[in-house]
């Protein structure tokens, strides 16, 4: 009976020495990146600059029970940029650190679903398009001093509908009706309703 308990314990421990660093409220973010051209027994992560290979190995073991045999790390520098939209001083953004871990058991990413409707893909695309347009116009205003006019924007479906409805009100095809009780002084203004 003692042999089976020792055997079970040995199976649950990894084949490396665990670290002693205790992290109770972690403030770091580790991103598991999908790389389709990698073999299934390699996993690629974006980690904080302060992370070490031992930290990633212990992290994967303690949180997910995943055993690793090797961990590789690389720090990618970014290009020199200018502050304040291209007019300020030169600076280099902080680098990004990547780690690749070799897993003992392979991990295969699930297939991307063909129908993305349950995740509101159309709404996401519309928000992306709107955000890209807003950032593009703001960048043009900031960098070139070019203030765009909304009248030169392409006419959207909502604007077209609003214009047609307003034209019907002006032509008298539709009448404005409301259930709100107005004050008497507003009934005589502008020839709306006269006593």
Backbone as numpy.savetxt, mean C-alpha at the origin, in Angstrom:
# Nx Ny Nz CAx CAy CAz Cx Cy Cz
9.65 -44.57 28.08 8.82 -43.38 28.08 9.69 -42.12 28.08
10.79 -42.17 28.82 11.71 -41.03 28.86 12.36 -40.82 27.50
12.60 -41.92 26.77 13.22 -41.80 25.46 12.30 -41.08 24.47
11.00 -41.36 24.54 10.07 -40.69 23.61 9.96 -39.20 23.93
9.99 -38.85 25.22 9.92 -37.43 25.60 11.16 -36.69 25.10
12.33 -37.30 25.24 13.57 -36.69 24.76 13.54 -36.59 23.23
13.02 -37.61 22.57 12.92 -37.59 21.11 11.99 -36.50 20.62
10.85 -36.32 21.29 9.91 -35.26 20.91 10.52 -33.89 21.12
11.24 -33.72 22.24 11.88 -32.43 22.53 12.96 -32.13 21.49
13.72 -33.14 21.12 14.79 -32.95 20.14 14.21 -32.59 18.77
13.03 -33.14 18.44 12.41 -32.82 17.17 11.90 -31.38 17.13
11.52 -30.82 18.29 10.97 -29.47 18.32 12.06 -28.40 18.34
13.28 -28.74 18.74 14.36 -27.76 18.78 15.05 -27.69 17.42
15.52 -26.51 17.02 16.22 -26.40 15.74 17.63 -26.95 15.86
18.30 -27.08 14.71 19.67 -27.60 14.73 20.69 -26.48 14.89
20.27 -25.31 15.37 21.18 -24.21 15.65 20.87 -23.67 17.03
21.80 -22.88 17.54 21.63 -22.30 18.87 20.73 -21.07 18.78
19.69 -21.05 19.59 18.75 -19.93 19.57 19.35 -18.72 20.26
18.95 -17.54 19.80 19.43 -16.30 20.40 18.74 -16.01 21.72
19.35 -15.15 22.51 18.81 -14.79 23.83 18.14 -13.42 23.83
18.09 -12.75 22.69 17.50 -11.42 22.63 15.99 -11.52 22.82
15.46 -10.78 23.80 14.02 -10.82 24.07 13.40 -9.53 23.55
12.44 -9.67 22.66 11.73 -8.53 22.11 10.27 -8.70 22.48
9.76 -7.80 23.32 8.39 -7.93 23.80 7.40 -7.14 22.94
7.75 -5.93 22.57 6.89 -5.11 21.71 7.69 -4.70 20.48
7.73 -5.54 19.46 8.57 -5.23 18.29 8.04 -4.03 17.52
8.97 -3.20 17.10 8.60 -2.03 16.29 9.17 -2.14 14.88
9.72 -3.28 14.53 10.30 -3.44 13.20 9.27 -4.08 12.26
9.46 -3.83 10.98 8.58 -4.38 9.95 9.43 -5.25 9.04
8.99 -6.48 8.85 9.67 -7.42 7.95 8.69 -7.76 6.84
9.12 -7.55 5.59 8.24 -7.76 4.45 8.72 -8.98 3.67
7.82 -9.94 3.50 8.10 -11.14 2.71 7.82 -10.79 1.25
8.85 -10.82 0.41 8.73 -10.39 -0.98 8.58 -11.59 -1.91
7.71 -11.44 -2.88 7.50 -12.52 -3.84 8.46 -12.36 -5.00
9.21 -13.41 -5.24 10.13 -13.45 -6.38 9.86 -14.73 -7.14
9.27 -14.61 -8.31 8.86 -15.79 -9.06 10.03 -16.54 -9.68
11.17 -15.87 -9.85 12.31 -16.53 -10.50 13.23 -17.22 -9.49
12.85 -17.24 -8.20 13.67 -17.91 -7.18 13.21 -19.34 -6.98
14.12 -20.23 -6.54 13.69 -21.58 -6.21 12.78 -21.56 -4.98
11.92 -22.56 -4.81 10.94 -22.54 -3.71 11.55 -22.67 -2.32
12.81 -23.08 -2.21 13.40 -23.19 -0.87 14.16 -21.93 -0.47
14.03 -20.85 -1.23 14.60 -19.56 -0.86 13.47 -18.58 -0.60
13.60 -17.80 0.46 12.60 -16.77 0.80 13.31 -15.43 0.90
12.72 -14.41 0.33 13.33 -13.08 0.23 12.56 -12.10 1.10
13.27 -11.31 1.92 12.64 -10.40 2.87 13.28 -9.02 2.77
12.46 -7.99 3.04 12.98 -6.65 3.26 12.94 -6.42 4.76
14.09 -6.08 5.34 14.21 -6.00 6.80 14.77 -4.63 7.20
14.66 -4.26 8.49 15.29 -3.01 8.94 16.81 -3.10 8.85
17.47 -1.96 8.81 18.93 -1.93 8.70 19.61 -2.53 9.92
18.95 -2.51 11.06 19.56 -3.02 12.29 19.43 -4.53 12.43
18.72 -5.17 11.52 18.48 -6.61 11.60 19.74 -7.38 11.19
20.04 -8.46 11.92 21.16 -9.33 11.56 20.63 -10.65 11.03
21.54 -11.47 10.50 21.16 -12.78 10.00 20.58 -13.65 11.12
21.16 -13.52 12.31 20.68 -14.31 13.44 19.28 -13.87 13.87
19.03 -12.57 13.77 17.69 -12.06 14.10 16.64 -12.65 13.17
16.93 -12.68 11.87 15.97 -13.23 10.91 15.78 -14.73 11.14
16.86 -15.44 11.39 16.77 -16.88 11.63 15.92 -17.17 12.86
16.16 -16.43 13.97 15.38 -16.64 15.18 13.93 -16.19 14.99
13.73 -15.13 14.24 12.38 -14.62 13.97 11.56 -15.68 13.25
12.12 -16.26 12.19 11.40 -17.27 11.42 11.12 -18.51 12.26
12.08 -18.88 13.11 11.88 -20.07 13.93 10.84 -19.84 15.03
10.96 -18.75 15.77 10.09 -18.53 16.92 8.66 -18.17 16.52
8.48 -17.45 15.44 7.13 -17.04 15.06 6.43 -18.03 14.15
7.15 -18.64 13.23 6.50 -19.48 12.24 6.95 -20.94 12.28
7.94 -21.26 13.10 8.42 -22.63 13.17 9.14 -23.05 11.89
9.72 -22.10 11.18 10.41 -22.37 9.92 11.91 -22.43 10.20
12.52 -23.52 9.81 13.96 -23.69 10.02 14.72 -23.27 8.77
15.82 -22.56 8.98 16.64 -22.09 7.86 18.04 -22.68 7.98
18.70 -22.85 6.84 20.07 -23.35 6.86 21.08 -22.24 6.58
20.71 -21.28 5.72 21.60 -20.16 5.40 20.78 -18.89 5.31
21.43 -17.78 5.59 20.81 -16.46 5.41 21.83 -15.56 4.75
21.43 -14.92 3.67 22.29 -13.95 2.99 21.68 -12.57 3.14
22.54 -11.57 3.25 22.03 -10.21 3.40 22.71 -9.30 2.39
21.99 -8.26 1.99 22.52 -7.27 1.06 21.89 -5.93 1.38
22.70 -4.88 1.30 22.21 -3.52 1.53 22.25 -2.79 0.20
21.10 -2.27 -0.21 21.01 -1.58 -1.50 20.98 -0.07 -1.26
21.96 0.61 -1.85 22.01 2.07 -1.76 21.06 2.68 -2.79
20.57 3.88 -2.49 19.69 4.58 -3.41 20.44 5.72 -4.10
19.88 6.20 -5.18 20.52 7.29 -5.92 20.45 8.59 -5.12
21.40 9.46 -5.40 21.41 10.78 -4.76 20.24 11.59 -5.33
19.50 12.25 -4.43 18.34 13.05 -4.84 18.47 14.47 -4.30
17.57 15.31 -4.75 17.51 16.68 -4.24 16.28 16.82 -3.36
16.42 17.59 -2.31 15.28 17.87 -1.44 14.39 18.93 -2.09
13.19 19.08 -1.57 12.24 20.13 -1.97 11.93 20.08 -3.46
11.58 18.92 -3.94 11.11 18.81 -5.32 12.13 19.14 -6.38
13.39 18.83 -6.14 14.41 19.04 -7.15 15.13 20.36 -7.07
14.84 21.20 -6.07 15.51 22.49 -5.97 16.38 22.62 -4.73
16.32 21.65 -3.83 17.05 21.77 -2.57 18.43 21.13 -2.63
18.98 20.89 -1.44 20.32 20.31 -1.33 20.30 18.84 -1.72
21.47 18.34 -2.10 21.61 16.93 -2.44 21.66 16.09 -1.17
21.06 14.92 -1.24 21.14 13.98 -0.12 20.92 12.58 -0.66
21.33 11.60 0.12 21.12 10.20 -0.26 20.08 9.60 0.69
18.97 9.06 0.18 17.98 8.44 1.06 18.59 7.24 1.79
18.02 6.86 2.93 18.57 5.71 3.66 18.50 4.43 2.82
19.50 3.58 2.95 19.52 2.35 2.15 18.45 1.36 2.60
18.22 0.36 1.77 17.26 -0.70 2.06 18.02 -2.00 2.22
17.67 -2.76 3.25 18.36 -4.02 3.51 17.45 -5.19 3.14
18.02 -6.14 2.40 17.29 -7.34 1.98 18.01 -8.56 2.52
17.23 -9.58 2.87 17.81 -10.85 3.31 17.11 -11.98 2.57
17.90 -12.98 2.22 17.39 -14.17 1.57 17.74 -15.36 2.45
16.72 -16.12 2.83 16.92 -17.27 3.72 16.68 -18.55 2.95
17.57 -19.53 3.17 17.38 -20.85 2.57 16.59 -21.69 3.56
15.44 -22.19 3.13 14.53 -22.93 4.00 14.79 -24.43 3.89
14.53 -25.15 4.97 14.68 -26.61 4.92 13.51 -27.24 4.17
12.32 -26.63 4.28 11.15 -27.11 3.53 10.75 -26.03 2.54
10.46 -26.37 1.30 10.14 -25.35 0.30 8.79 -24.68 0.57
8.69 -23.44 0.14 7.44 -22.68 0.22 7.07 -22.25 -1.18
5.87 -22.59 -1.61 5.39 -22.21 -2.94 4.27 -21.20 -2.76
4.41 -20.08 -3.44 3.38 -19.04 -3.36 2.09 -19.54 -4.00
0.94 -19.17 -3.45 -0.32 -19.57 -4.09 -0.52 -18.83 -5.41
-1.31 -19.42 -6.28 -1.58 -18.79 -7.56 -2.41 -17.52 -7.36
-2.17 -16.54 -8.20 -2.96 -15.31 -8.15 -4.35 -15.64 -8.67
-5.41 -15.29 -7.92 -6.76 -15.63 -8.38 -7.11 -14.88 -9.67
-7.87 -15.56 -10.52 -8.27 -14.95 -11.79 -9.36 -13.90 -11.57
-10.28 -14.16 -10.64 -11.37 -13.23 -10.35 -11.01 -12.41 -9.12
-10.74 -11.13 -9.32 -10.35 -10.25 -8.21 -11.51 -9.42 -7.69
-12.73 -9.74 -8.10 -13.90 -8.97 -7.68 -14.13 -9.01 -6.17
-13.92 -10.13 -5.46 -14.13 -10.12 -3.99 -13.21 -9.14 -3.26
-12.12 -8.72 -3.88 -11.18 -7.78 -3.25 -11.36 -6.36 -3.78
-12.46 -6.09 -4.48 -12.76 -4.76 -5.01 -11.62 -4.20 -5.86
-11.17 -4.98 -6.83 -10.06 -4.58 -7.69 -10.40 -3.34 -8.51
-11.66 -3.22 -8.95 -12.05 -2.04 -9.74 -11.93 -0.77 -8.91
-12.39 -0.84 -7.66 -12.30 0.32 -6.77 -10.83 0.68 -6.52
-10.01 -0.34 -6.31 -8.58 -0.11 -6.08 -7.94 0.58 -7.29
-8.25 0.10 -8.49 -7.68 0.70 -9.70 -8.14 2.14 -9.87
-9.42 2.42 -9.56 -9.92 3.79 -9.67 -9.22 4.71 -8.68
-8.99 4.22 -7.46 -8.29 5.03 -6.46 -6.84 5.25 -6.86
-6.20 4.24 -7.42 -4.82 4.39 -7.89 -4.74 5.43 -9.00
-5.69 5.36 -9.94 -5.69 6.30 -11.06 -5.92 7.73 -10.56
-6.86 7.88 -9.62 -7.14 9.20 -9.07 -5.94 9.75 -8.30
-5.30 8.88 -7.51 -4.13 9.31 -6.75 -2.96 9.68 -7.65
-2.77 8.90 -8.72 -1.69 9.21 -9.66 -1.94 10.54 -10.37
-3.20 10.79 -10.73 -3.53 12.05 -11.39 -3.31 13.23 -10.45
-3.72 13.06 -9.18 -3.55 14.15 -8.21 -2.07 14.42 -7.95
-1.27 13.37 -7.81 0.15 13.58 -7.57 0.84 14.18 -8.79
0.38 13.81 -9.98 0.97 14.36 -11.20 0.68 15.86 -11.31
-0.55 16.26 -11.03 -0.88 17.69 -11.10 -0.16 18.47 -10.01
-0.05 17.88 -8.82 0.65 18.59 -7.74 2.13 18.73 -8.06
2.72 17.70 -8.65 4.13 17.77 -9.02 4.34 18.85 -10.10
3.40 18.93 -11.05 3.51 19.95 -12.10 3.40 21.34 -11.50
2.51 21.51 -10.53 2.38 22.81 -9.87 3.64 23.17 -9.11
4.18 22.19 -8.41 5.32 22.44 -7.53 6.61 22.67 -8.32
6.88 21.80 -9.28 8.16 21.86 -9.98 8.16 22.91 -11.09
7.09 22.99 -11.85 7.09 23.87 -13.01 6.33 25.17 -12.75
5.64 25.27 -11.63 4.83 26.44 -11.37 3.61 26.49 -12.27
3.20 25.35 -12.78 2.10 25.26 -13.72 0.82 24.94 -12.96
-0.11 25.87 -12.94 -1.38 25.64 -12.27 -2.39 25.25 -13.33
-2.85 24.03 -13.26 -3.80 23.53 -14.25 -5.21 24.06 -13.99
-6.01 24.07 -15.02 -7.39 24.52 -14.90 -8.31 23.31 -14.95
-9.27 23.21 -14.02 -10.20 22.08 -14.07 -11.03 22.05 -15.34
-11.22 23.21 -15.99 -12.00 23.23 -17.23 -11.27 22.53 -18.37
-9.96 22.37 -18.25 -9.19 21.69 -19.29 -9.05 20.19 -19.03
-9.53 19.74 -17.86 -9.48 18.31 -17.57 -10.49 17.58 -18.45
-10.26 16.31 -18.72 -11.27 15.55 -19.48 -12.57 15.46 -18.69
-13.69 15.54 -19.41 -15.00 15.54 -18.76 -15.31 14.12 -18.30
-15.57 13.99 -17.01 -15.89 12.69 -16.44 -17.38 12.40 -16.60
-17.75 11.18 -16.33 -19.15 10.77 -16.43 -20.02 11.58 -15.47
-19.54 11.79 -14.24 -20.31 12.53 -13.25 -20.53 13.98 -13.68
-19.49 14.61 -14.21 -19.63 16.00 -14.65 -20.60 16.10 -15.82
-20.55 15.13 -16.73 -21.46 15.13 -17.88 -22.91 14.98 -17.41
-23.15 14.05 -16.47 -24.50 13.85 -15.93 -25.00 15.11 -15.23
-24.14 15.74 -14.44 -24.53 16.94 -13.71 -24.87 18.08 -14.68
-24.08 18.21 -15.75 -24.34 19.25 -16.74 -25.67 19.02 -17.45
-25.98 17.76 -17.82 -27.24 17.46 -18.49 -28.43 17.72 -17.57
-28.29 17.36 -16.30 -29.38 17.58 -15.36 -29.62 19.08 -15.13
-28.55 19.85 -15.01 -28.69 21.30 -14.83 -29.35 21.93 -16.05
-29.00 21.44 -17.24 -29.62 21.97 -18.46 -31.11 21.67 -18.49
-31.52 20.49 -18.02 -32.95 20.17 -17.96 -33.68 21.08 -16.99
-33.06 21.41 -15.87 -33.68 22.34 -14.93 -33.83 23.73 -15.56
-32.80 24.16 -16.27 -32.85 25.49 -16.89 -33.88 25.55 -18.01
-34.06 24.47 -18.76 -35.03 24.43 -19.85 -36.46 24.24 -19.36
-36.63 23.88 -18.10 -37.97 23.67 -17.56 -38.48 22.25 -17.73
-37.65 21.32 -18.20 -38.07 19.93 -18.33 -38.23 19.28 -16.96
-37.43 19.70 -15.99 -37.53 19.21 -14.61 -37.81 20.39 -13.71
-38.55 20.12 -12.65 -38.80 21.17 -11.66 -38.17 20.75 -10.35
-37.67 21.74 -9.67 -36.99 21.48 -8.40 -38.03 21.31 -7.31
-37.99 20.17 -6.63 -38.94 19.90 -5.56 -38.17 19.52 -4.32
-38.64 20.03 -3.20 -38.02 19.70 -1.93 -39.09 19.62 -0.86
-38.86 18.79 0.12 -39.80 18.65 1.24 -39.49 19.61 2.36
-38.41 20.34 2.25 -38.02 21.25 3.32 -38.96 22.46 3.33
-39.33 22.88 4.52 -40.20 24.05 4.66 -39.33 25.29 4.67
-39.61 26.16 3.71 -38.81 27.37 3.57 -39.48 28.53 4.30
-38.69 29.49 4.66 -39.20 30.71 5.26 -39.96 31.50 4.19
-40.95 32.25 4.60 -41.79 33.00 3.66 -41.01 34.00 2.83
-39.97 34.58 3.41 -39.22 35.58 2.65 -38.49 34.97 1.45
-38.20 33.67 1.50 -37.52 33.02 0.38 -38.50 32.64 -0.72
-39.77 32.57 -0.41 -40.75 32.22 -1.44 -40.95 33.36 -2.45
-40.72 34.55 -2.00 -40.94 35.70 -2.89 -39.67 36.13 -3.61
-38.55 35.55 -3.32 -37.28 35.93 -3.94 -37.14 35.27 -5.31
-36.67 35.99 -6.28 -36.32 35.43 -7.58 -37.49 34.93 -8.38
-38.70 35.23 -8.03 -39.87 34.81 -8.81 -40.17 33.34 -8.70
-39.78 32.68 -7.61 -40.03 31.25 -7.48 -41.52 31.01 -7.28
-42.03 31.32 -6.12 -43.46 31.18 -5.85 -43.94 32.51 -5.33
-45.01 32.99 -5.86 -45.55 34.27 -5.39 -46.96 34.05 -4.91
-47.30 34.78 -3.85 -48.65 34.64 -3.28 -49.66 35.30 -4.16
